[in-house]
Short mmCIF file of C-alpha atoms in Angstrom, two decimals:
data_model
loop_
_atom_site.label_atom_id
_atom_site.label_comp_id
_atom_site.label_asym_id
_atom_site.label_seq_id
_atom_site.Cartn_x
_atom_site.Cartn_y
_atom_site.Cartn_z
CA UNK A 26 -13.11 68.85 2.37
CA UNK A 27 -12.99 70.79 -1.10
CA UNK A 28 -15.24 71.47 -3.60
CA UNK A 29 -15.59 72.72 -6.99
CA UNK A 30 -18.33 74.53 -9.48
CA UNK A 31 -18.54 74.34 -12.51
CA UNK A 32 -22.19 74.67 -14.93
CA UNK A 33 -24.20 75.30 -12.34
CA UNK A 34 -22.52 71.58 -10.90
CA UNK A 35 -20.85 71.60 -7.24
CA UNK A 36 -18.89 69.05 -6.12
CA UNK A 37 -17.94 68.50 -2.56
CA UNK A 38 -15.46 66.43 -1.56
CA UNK A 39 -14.81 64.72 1.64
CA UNK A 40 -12.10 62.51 2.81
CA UNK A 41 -9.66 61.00 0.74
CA UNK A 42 -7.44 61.73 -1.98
CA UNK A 43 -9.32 59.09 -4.06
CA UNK A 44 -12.39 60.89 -3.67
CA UNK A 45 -10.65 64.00 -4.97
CA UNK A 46 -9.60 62.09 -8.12
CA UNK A 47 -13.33 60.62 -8.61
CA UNK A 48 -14.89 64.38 -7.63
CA UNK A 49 -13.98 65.25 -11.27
CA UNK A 50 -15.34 62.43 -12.25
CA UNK A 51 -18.38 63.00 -11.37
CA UNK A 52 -18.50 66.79 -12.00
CA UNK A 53 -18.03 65.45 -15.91
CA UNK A 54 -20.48 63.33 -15.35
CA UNK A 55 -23.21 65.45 -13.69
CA UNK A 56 -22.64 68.09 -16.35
CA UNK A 57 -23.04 65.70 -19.40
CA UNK A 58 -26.46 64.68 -17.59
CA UNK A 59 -27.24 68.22 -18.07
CA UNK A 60 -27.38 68.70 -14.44
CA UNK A 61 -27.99 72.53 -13.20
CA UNK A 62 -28.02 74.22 -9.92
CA UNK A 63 -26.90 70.58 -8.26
CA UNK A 64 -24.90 69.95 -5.55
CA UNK A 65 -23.01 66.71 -5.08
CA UNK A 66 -21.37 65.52 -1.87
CA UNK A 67 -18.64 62.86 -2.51
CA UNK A 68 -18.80 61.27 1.35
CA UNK A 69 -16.05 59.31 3.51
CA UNK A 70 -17.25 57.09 5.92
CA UNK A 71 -13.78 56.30 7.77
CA UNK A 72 -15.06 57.43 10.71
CA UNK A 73 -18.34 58.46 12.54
CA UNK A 74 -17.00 62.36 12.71
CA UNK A 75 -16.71 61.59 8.24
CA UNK A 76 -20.26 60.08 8.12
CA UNK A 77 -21.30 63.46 11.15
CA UNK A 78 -20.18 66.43 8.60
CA UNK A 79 -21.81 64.42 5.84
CA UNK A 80 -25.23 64.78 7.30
CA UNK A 81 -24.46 68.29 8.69
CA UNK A 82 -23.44 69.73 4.98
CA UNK A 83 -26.29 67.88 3.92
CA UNK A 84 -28.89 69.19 6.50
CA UNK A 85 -27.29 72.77 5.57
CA UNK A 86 -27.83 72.55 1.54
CA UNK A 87 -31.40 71.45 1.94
CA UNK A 88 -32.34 74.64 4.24
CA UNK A 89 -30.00 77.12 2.75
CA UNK A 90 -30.57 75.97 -1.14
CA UNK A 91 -34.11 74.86 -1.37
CA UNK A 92 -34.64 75.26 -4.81
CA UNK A 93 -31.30 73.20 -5.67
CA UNK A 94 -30.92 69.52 -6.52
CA UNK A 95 -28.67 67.68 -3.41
CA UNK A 96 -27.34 64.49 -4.05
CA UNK A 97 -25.17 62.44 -2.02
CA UNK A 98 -22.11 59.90 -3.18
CA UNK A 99 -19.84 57.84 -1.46
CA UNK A 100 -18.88 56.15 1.37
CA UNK A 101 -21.17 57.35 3.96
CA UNK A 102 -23.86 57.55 1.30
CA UNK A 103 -23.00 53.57 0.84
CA UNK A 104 -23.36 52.83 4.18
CA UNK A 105 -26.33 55.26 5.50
CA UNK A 106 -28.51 55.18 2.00
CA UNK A 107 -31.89 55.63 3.95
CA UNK A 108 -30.76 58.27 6.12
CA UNK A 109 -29.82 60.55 3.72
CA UNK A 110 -32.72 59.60 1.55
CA UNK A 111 -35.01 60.69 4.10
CA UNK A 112 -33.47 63.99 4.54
CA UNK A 113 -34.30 64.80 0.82
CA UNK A 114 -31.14 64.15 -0.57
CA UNK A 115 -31.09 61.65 -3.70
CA UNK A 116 -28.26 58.72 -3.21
CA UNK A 117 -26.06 57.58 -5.52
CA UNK A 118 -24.20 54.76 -5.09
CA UNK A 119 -20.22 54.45 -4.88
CA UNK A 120 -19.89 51.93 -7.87
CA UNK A 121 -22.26 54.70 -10.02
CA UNK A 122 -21.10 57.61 -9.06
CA UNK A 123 -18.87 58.23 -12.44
CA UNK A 124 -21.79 57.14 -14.58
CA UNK A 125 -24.03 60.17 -16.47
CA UNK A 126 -26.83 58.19 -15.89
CA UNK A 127 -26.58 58.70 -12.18
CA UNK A 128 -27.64 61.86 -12.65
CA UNK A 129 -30.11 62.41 -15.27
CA UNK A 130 -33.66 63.96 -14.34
CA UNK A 131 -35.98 61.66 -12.45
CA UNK A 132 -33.16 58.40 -13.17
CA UNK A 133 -34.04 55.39 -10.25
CA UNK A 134 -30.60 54.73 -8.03
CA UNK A 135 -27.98 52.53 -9.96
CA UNK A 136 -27.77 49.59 -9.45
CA UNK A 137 -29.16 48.79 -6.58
CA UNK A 138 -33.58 48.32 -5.39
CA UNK A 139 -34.58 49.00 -2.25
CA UNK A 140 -32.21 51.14 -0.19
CA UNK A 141 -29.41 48.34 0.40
CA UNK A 142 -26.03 48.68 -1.23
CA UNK A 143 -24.94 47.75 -4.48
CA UNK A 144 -24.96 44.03 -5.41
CA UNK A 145 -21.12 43.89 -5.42
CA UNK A 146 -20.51 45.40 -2.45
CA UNK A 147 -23.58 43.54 -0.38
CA UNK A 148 -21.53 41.01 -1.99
CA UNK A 149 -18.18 41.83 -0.48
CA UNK A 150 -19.59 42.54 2.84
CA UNK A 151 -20.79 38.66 2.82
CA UNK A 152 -17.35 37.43 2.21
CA UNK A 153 -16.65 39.86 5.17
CA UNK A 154 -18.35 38.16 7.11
CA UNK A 155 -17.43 34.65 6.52
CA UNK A 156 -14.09 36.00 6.24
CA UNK A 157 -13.85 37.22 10.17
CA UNK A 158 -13.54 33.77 11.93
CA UNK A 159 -11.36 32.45 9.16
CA UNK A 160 -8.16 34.57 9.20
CA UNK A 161 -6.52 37.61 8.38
CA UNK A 162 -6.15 36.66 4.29
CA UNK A 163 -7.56 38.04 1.54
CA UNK A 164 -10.94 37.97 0.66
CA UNK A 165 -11.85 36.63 -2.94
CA UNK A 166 -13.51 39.01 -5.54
CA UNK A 167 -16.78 38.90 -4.49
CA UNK A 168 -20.15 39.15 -7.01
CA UNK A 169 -19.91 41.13 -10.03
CA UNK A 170 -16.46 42.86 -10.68
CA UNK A 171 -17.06 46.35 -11.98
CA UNK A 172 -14.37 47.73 -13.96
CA UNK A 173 -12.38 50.30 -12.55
CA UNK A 174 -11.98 53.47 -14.60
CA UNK A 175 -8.79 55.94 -13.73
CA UNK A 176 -9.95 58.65 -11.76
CA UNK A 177 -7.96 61.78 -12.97
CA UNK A 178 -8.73 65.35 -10.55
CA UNK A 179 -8.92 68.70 -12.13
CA UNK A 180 -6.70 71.24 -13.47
CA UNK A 181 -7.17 73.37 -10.91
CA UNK A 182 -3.77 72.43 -9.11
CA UNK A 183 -0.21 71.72 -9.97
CA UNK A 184 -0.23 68.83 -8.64
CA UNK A 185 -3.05 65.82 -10.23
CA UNK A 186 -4.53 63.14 -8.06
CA UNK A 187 -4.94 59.51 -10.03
CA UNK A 188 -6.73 57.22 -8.58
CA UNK A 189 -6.23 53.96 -9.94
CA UNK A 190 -7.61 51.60 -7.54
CA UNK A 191 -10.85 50.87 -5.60
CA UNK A 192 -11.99 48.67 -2.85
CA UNK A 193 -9.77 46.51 -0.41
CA UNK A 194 -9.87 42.42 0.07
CA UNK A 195 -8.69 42.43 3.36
CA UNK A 196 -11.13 42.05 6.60
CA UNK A 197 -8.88 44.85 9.20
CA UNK A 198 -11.47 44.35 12.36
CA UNK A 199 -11.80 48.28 12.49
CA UNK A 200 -12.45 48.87 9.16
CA UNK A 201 -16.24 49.72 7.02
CA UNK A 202 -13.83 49.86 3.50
CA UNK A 203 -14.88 46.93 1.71
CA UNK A 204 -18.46 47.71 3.11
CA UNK A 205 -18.58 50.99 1.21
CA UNK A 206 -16.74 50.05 -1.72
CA UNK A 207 -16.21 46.54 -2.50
CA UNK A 208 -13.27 44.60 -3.03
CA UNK A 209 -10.53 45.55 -4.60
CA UNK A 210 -10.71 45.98 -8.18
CA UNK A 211 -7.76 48.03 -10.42
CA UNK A 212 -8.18 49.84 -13.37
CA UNK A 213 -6.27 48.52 -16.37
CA UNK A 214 -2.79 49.60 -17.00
CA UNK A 215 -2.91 51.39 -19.97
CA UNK A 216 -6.10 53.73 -19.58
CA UNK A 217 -3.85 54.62 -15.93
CA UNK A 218 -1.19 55.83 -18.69
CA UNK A 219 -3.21 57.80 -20.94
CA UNK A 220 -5.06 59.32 -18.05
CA UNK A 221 -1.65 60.81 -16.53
CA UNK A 222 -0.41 62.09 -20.35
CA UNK A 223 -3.78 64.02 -19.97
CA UNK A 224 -2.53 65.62 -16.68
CA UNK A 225 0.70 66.01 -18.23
CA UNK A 226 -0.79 67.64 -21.39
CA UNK A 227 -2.04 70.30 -19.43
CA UNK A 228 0.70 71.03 -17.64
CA UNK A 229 0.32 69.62 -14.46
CA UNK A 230 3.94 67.97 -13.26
CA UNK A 231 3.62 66.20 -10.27
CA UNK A 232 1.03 63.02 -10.54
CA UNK A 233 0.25 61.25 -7.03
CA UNK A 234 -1.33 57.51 -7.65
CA UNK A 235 -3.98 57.04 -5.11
CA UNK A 236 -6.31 53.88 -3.74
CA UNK A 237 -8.04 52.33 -1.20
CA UNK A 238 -5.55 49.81 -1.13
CA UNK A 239 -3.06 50.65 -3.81
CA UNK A 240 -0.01 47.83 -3.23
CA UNK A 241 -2.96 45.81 -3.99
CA UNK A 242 -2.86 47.13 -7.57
CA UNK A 243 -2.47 45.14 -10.41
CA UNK A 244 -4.11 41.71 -7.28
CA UNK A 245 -7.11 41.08 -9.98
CA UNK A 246 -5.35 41.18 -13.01
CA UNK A 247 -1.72 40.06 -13.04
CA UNK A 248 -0.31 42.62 -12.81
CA UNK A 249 1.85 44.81 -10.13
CA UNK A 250 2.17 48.16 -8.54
CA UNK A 251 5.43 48.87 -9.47
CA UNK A 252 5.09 47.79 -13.34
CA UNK A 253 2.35 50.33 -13.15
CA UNK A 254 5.09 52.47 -11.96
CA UNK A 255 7.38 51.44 -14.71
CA UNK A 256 5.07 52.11 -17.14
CA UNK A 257 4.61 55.77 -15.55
CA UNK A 258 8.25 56.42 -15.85
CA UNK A 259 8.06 55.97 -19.70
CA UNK A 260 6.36 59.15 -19.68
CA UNK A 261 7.67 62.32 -19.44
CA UNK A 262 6.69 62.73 -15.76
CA UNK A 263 8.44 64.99 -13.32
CA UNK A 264 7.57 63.85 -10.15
CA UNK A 265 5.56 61.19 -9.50
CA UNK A 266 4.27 60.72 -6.01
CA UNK A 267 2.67 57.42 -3.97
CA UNK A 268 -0.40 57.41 -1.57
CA UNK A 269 -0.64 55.01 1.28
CA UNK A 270 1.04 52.05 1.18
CA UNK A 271 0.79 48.56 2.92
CA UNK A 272 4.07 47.81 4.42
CA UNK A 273 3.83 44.26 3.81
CA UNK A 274 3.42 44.63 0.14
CA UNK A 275 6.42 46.92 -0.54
CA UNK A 276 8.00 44.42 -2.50
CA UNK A 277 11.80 44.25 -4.12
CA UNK A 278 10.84 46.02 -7.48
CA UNK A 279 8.54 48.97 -5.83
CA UNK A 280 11.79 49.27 -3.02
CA UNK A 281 14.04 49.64 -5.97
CA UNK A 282 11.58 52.38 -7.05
CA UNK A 283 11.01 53.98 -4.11
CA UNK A 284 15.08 54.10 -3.08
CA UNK A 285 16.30 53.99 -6.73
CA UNK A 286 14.46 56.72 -8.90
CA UNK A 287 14.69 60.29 -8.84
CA UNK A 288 11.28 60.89 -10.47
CA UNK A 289 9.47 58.64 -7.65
CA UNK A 290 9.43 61.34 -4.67
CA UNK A 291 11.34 60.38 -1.60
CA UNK A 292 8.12 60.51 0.88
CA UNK A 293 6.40 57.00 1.80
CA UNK A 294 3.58 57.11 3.58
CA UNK A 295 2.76 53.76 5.43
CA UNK A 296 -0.86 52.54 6.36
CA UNK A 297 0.58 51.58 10.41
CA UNK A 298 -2.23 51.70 12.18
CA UNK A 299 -0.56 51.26 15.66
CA UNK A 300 2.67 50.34 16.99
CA UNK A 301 1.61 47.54 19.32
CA UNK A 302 1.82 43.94 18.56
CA UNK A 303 -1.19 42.96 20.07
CA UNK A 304 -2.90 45.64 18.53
CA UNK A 305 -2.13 45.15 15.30
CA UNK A 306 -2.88 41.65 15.83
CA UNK A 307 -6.66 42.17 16.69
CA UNK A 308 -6.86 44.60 13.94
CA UNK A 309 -6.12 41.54 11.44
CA UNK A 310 -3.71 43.64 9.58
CA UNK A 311 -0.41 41.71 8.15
CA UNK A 312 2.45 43.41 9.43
CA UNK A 313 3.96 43.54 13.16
CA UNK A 314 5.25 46.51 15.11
CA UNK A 315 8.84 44.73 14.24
CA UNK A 316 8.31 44.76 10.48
CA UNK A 317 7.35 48.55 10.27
CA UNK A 318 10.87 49.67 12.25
CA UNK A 319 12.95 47.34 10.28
CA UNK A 320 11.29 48.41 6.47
CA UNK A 321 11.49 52.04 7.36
CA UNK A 322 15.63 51.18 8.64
CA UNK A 323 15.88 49.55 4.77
CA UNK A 324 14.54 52.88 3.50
CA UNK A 325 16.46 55.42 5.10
CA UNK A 326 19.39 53.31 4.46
CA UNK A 327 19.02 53.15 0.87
CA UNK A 328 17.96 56.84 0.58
CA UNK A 329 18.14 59.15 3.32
CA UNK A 330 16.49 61.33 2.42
CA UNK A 331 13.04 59.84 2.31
CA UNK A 332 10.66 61.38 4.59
CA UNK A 333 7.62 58.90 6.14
CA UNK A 334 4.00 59.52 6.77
CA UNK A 335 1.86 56.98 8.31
CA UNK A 336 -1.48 56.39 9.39
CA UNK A 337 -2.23 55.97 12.89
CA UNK A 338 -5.59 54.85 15.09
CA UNK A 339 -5.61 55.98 18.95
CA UNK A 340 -7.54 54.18 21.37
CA UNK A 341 -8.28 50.91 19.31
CA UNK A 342 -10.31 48.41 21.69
CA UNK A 343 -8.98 46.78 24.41
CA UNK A 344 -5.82 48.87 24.34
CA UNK A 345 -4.38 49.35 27.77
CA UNK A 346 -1.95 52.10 28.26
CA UNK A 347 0.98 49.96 27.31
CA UNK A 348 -0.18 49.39 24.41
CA UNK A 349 -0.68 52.89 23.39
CA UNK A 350 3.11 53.73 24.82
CA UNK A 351 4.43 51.41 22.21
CA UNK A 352 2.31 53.14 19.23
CA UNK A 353 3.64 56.40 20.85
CA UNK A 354 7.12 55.35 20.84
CA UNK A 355 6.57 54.38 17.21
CA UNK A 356 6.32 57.96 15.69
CA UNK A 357 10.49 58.00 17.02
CA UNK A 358 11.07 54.74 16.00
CA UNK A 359 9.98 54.95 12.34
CA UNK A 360 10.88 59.18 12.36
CA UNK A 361 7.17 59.50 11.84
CA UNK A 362 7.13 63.36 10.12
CA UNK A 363 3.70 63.13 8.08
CA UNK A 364 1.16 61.62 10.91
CA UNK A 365 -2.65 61.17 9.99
CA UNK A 366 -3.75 60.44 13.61
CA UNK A 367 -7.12 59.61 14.80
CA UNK A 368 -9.00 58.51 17.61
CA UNK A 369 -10.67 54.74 17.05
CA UNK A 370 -14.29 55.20 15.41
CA UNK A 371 -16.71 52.01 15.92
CA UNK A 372 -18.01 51.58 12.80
CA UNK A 373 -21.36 49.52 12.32
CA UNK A 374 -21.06 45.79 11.06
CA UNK A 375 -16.97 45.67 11.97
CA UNK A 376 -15.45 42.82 14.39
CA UNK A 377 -13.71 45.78 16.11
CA UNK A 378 -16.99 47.58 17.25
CA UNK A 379 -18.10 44.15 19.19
CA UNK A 380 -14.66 44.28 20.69
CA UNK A 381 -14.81 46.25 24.82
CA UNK A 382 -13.90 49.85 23.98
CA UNK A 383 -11.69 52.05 25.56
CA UNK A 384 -13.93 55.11 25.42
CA UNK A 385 -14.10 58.45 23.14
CA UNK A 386 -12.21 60.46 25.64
CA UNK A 387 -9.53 58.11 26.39
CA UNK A 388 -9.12 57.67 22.34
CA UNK A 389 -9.46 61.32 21.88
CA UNK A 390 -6.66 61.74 24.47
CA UNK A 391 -4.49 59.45 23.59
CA UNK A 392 -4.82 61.14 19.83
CA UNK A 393 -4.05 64.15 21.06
CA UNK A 394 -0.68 63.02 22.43
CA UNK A 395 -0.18 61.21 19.23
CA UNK A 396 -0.62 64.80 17.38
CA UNK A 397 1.76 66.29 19.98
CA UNK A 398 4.75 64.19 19.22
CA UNK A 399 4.65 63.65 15.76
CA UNK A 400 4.44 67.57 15.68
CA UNK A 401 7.56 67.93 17.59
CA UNK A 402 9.50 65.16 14.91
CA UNK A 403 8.05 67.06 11.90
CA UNK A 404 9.05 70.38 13.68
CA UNK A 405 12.83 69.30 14.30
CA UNK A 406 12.32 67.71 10.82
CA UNK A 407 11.86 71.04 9.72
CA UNK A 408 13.99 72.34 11.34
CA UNK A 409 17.03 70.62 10.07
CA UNK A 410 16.16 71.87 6.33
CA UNK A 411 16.44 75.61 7.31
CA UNK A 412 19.78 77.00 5.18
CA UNK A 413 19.57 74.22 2.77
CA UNK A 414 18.20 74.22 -0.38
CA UNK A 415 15.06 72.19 -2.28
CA UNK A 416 12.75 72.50 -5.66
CA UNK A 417 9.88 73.31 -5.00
CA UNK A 418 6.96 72.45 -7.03
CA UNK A 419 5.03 76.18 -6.82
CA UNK A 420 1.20 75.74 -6.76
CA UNK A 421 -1.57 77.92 -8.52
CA UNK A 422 -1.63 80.87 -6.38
CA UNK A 423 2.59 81.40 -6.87
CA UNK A 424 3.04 81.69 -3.38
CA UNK A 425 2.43 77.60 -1.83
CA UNK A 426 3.93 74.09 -2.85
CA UNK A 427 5.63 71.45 -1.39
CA UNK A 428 9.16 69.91 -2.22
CA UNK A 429 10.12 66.73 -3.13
CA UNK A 430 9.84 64.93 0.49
CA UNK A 431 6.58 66.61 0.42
CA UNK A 432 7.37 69.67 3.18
CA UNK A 433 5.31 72.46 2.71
CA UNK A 434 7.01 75.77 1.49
CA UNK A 435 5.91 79.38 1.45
CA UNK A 436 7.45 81.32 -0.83
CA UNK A 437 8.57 84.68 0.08
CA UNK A 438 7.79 86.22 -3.34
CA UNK A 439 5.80 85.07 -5.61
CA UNK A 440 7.26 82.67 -8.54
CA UNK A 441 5.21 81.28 -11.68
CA UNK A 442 2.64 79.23 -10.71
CA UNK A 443 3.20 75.01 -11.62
CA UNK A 444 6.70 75.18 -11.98
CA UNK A 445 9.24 73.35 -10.41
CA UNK A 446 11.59 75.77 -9.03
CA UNK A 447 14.97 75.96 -6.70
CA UNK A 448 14.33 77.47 -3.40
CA UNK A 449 16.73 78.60 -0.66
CA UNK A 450 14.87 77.34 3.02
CA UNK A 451 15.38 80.43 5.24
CA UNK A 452 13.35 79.75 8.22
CA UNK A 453 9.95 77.76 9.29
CA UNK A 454 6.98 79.16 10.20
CA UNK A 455 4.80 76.63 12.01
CA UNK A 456 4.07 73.31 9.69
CA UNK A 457 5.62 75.39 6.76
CA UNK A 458 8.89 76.49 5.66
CA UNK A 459 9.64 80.07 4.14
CA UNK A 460 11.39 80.07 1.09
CA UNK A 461 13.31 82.40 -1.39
CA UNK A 462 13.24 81.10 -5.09
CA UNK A 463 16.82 81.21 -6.09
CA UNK A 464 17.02 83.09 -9.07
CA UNK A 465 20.68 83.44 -10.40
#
């Protein structure tokens, strides 16, 4: 979660790193609507402990700020309109939440009547549904296809979150994605480009493209992720960093990227899921357990260096212990450093919650010894850097940053905040390594 005030306008932000880009998004927004003493929650919905701390931070404004204006944004707010309307909070919708009129005095919700989500995402969840006992394709656009504006995040860090995609057209049986934002829609390539020169402009030297689904880039309008890439590169961009990825869409031109240029960061971080075929079969995704070991092989092959994240869900219906030992045995497999791990969540209106369930506690167990050994790789991982040397991209406070395969460094002294700077690793302190900028 982080937030930001500015004018009398707070933003909180939950969840993703999409939802960071769009929080300044809406903080313009909200202050052009001449907005004062508001309060804005940007939700995430991926899982019922998301939607949980939405409500809670809700419930907690409305007693603690009485005399403030609460309004409540995305995902969760897609999904559970009513529920926070009847709290007090005012909803605005996912697909409005960038727009000025969202949050003029007295304005109706946009663009929806009568407490059910937006036409194009009621839309989407219809093709959902027809999509479930069809196959694991993609769905088509569905209704009206809002444009997608670049989300840029603010100044207030070295490094600038883009978000250049929305939505997903896929039907993953666990997932409440295209229910709370649509399908996937891309923003145009060129207003992408002049959104990172204004991060550049300001100084701001590491740019990390974000999504729901961002290999889908570029699906709805001819275009690809890696020409967006390309296009990137023409810029004078230092580092320039990718969000999750679908394995199966890594094709030959964002490999060559990914393995090939110096400016594209050497960390990939895969949406997985699970390591079990099975699994990953009744989670409709497109990629099997075999596919995932072999792509991250072609990786570390062409650059060694690379360092992989991956999303993983723990406790996913019907898996038997089996099952989870092969997801388990995936965090070695794939050298799993940068795990997001979390037990399986039923969400409302998904295939996956009609599916028999394993239980909370078994999930939440079997997360927990997910956590465990991917903290033991990234440890040794770690580890193995101690004595060598990195840059380091230093972050507003002069002390924090990460380098290029995205380990997080503590410097020793404090250097000038957003620069890029060599550092000499000297030991690591938990999750972090300590570092000495080298100076001569």
């Amino acid at each position: 979660m982080s937030d930001a005030v500015m004018d009398g306008v707070e933003v909180v932000n939950f969840g993703c790193r999409l939802n960071i880009a769009e929080g300044e998004a809406i903080r313009d927004a909200a202050r052009e609507a001449g907005a004062r003493d508001s309060i804005v929650f940007n939700s995430c919905a991926v899982t019922d402990e998301a939607v949980r701390r939405a409500r809670q931070a809700v419930r907690r404004a409305l007693r603690q700020r009485p005399g403030a204006e609460v309004v409540v944004t995305g995902c969760a707010a897609e999904l559970e309109a009513a529920r926070f309307e009847n709290m007090g909070a005012r909803v605005v919708r996912n697909d409005a939440k960038g727009l000025v009129e969202s949050y003029l005095p007295n304005s109706p919700p946009i663009p929806c009547e009568g407490g059910g989500p937006s036409p194009v995402i009621a839309s989407a969840n219809e093709g959902r549904r027809q999509n479930e006992s069809v196959g694991d394709g993609p769905l088509a656009v569905q209704g009206r296809s809002l444009p997608y504006t670049p989300a840029l995040s603010g100044a207030d860090h070295a490094r600038a979150f883009l978000g250049v995609q929305t939505g997903c057209s896929h039907s993953c049986t666990f997932c409440a994605t295209v229910m709370a934002r649509g399908t996937a829609r891309s923003a145009a390539v060129e207003t992408v480009v002049a959104a990172a020169r204004v991060a550049i402009d300001r100084g701001q030297r590491e740019i990390i493209l974000t999504g729901v689904d961002l290999a889908s880039f570029g699906d709805d309008s001819g275009t690809t992720l890696a020409a967006l890439v390309e296009a990137l590169l023409v810029l004078p961009i230092e580092r320039l960093r990718l969000s999750s990825l679908d394995p199966n869409r890594i094709d030959d031109a964002l490999f060559a990227l990914l393995t090939q240029e110096s400016r594209v960061m050497p960390h990939v971080h895969l949406s997985l899921q699970a390591g079990d075929d099975m699994v990953l079969t009744r989670m409709k995704r497109r990629h099997r357990r075999a596919d995932a070991v072999a792509l991250v092989a072609r990786l570390k092959a062409a650059r060694p260096e690379i360092a992989i994240g991956a999303d993983l869900i723990a406790g996913f219906p019907t898996e038997d212990d089996s099952m989870f030992a092969n997801s388990l045995a995936l965090i070695d497999d794939c050298d799993i450093v940068f795990g997001h791990i979390f037990p399986y969540s039923a969400r409302a209106g998904t295939a996956a919650a009609r599916m028999p369930q394993v239980g909370r506690t078994v999930a939440r167990e079997r997360a927990a010894r997910l956590r465990e050994a991917n903290m033991g790789r990234r440890h040794a991982w770690l580890d193995a850097q101690v004595g060598t040397t990195a840059s380091m991209l230093v972050e507003r406070d002069g002390l924090s940053g990460h380098a290029a395969n995205f380990a997080a460094l503590a410097l020793s002294a404090p250097a000038a905040a957003g620069m890029i700077v060599p550092v000499q690793i000297e030991a690591r302190e938990g999750d972090r390594l300590i570092a000495a900028e080298i100076t001569a």
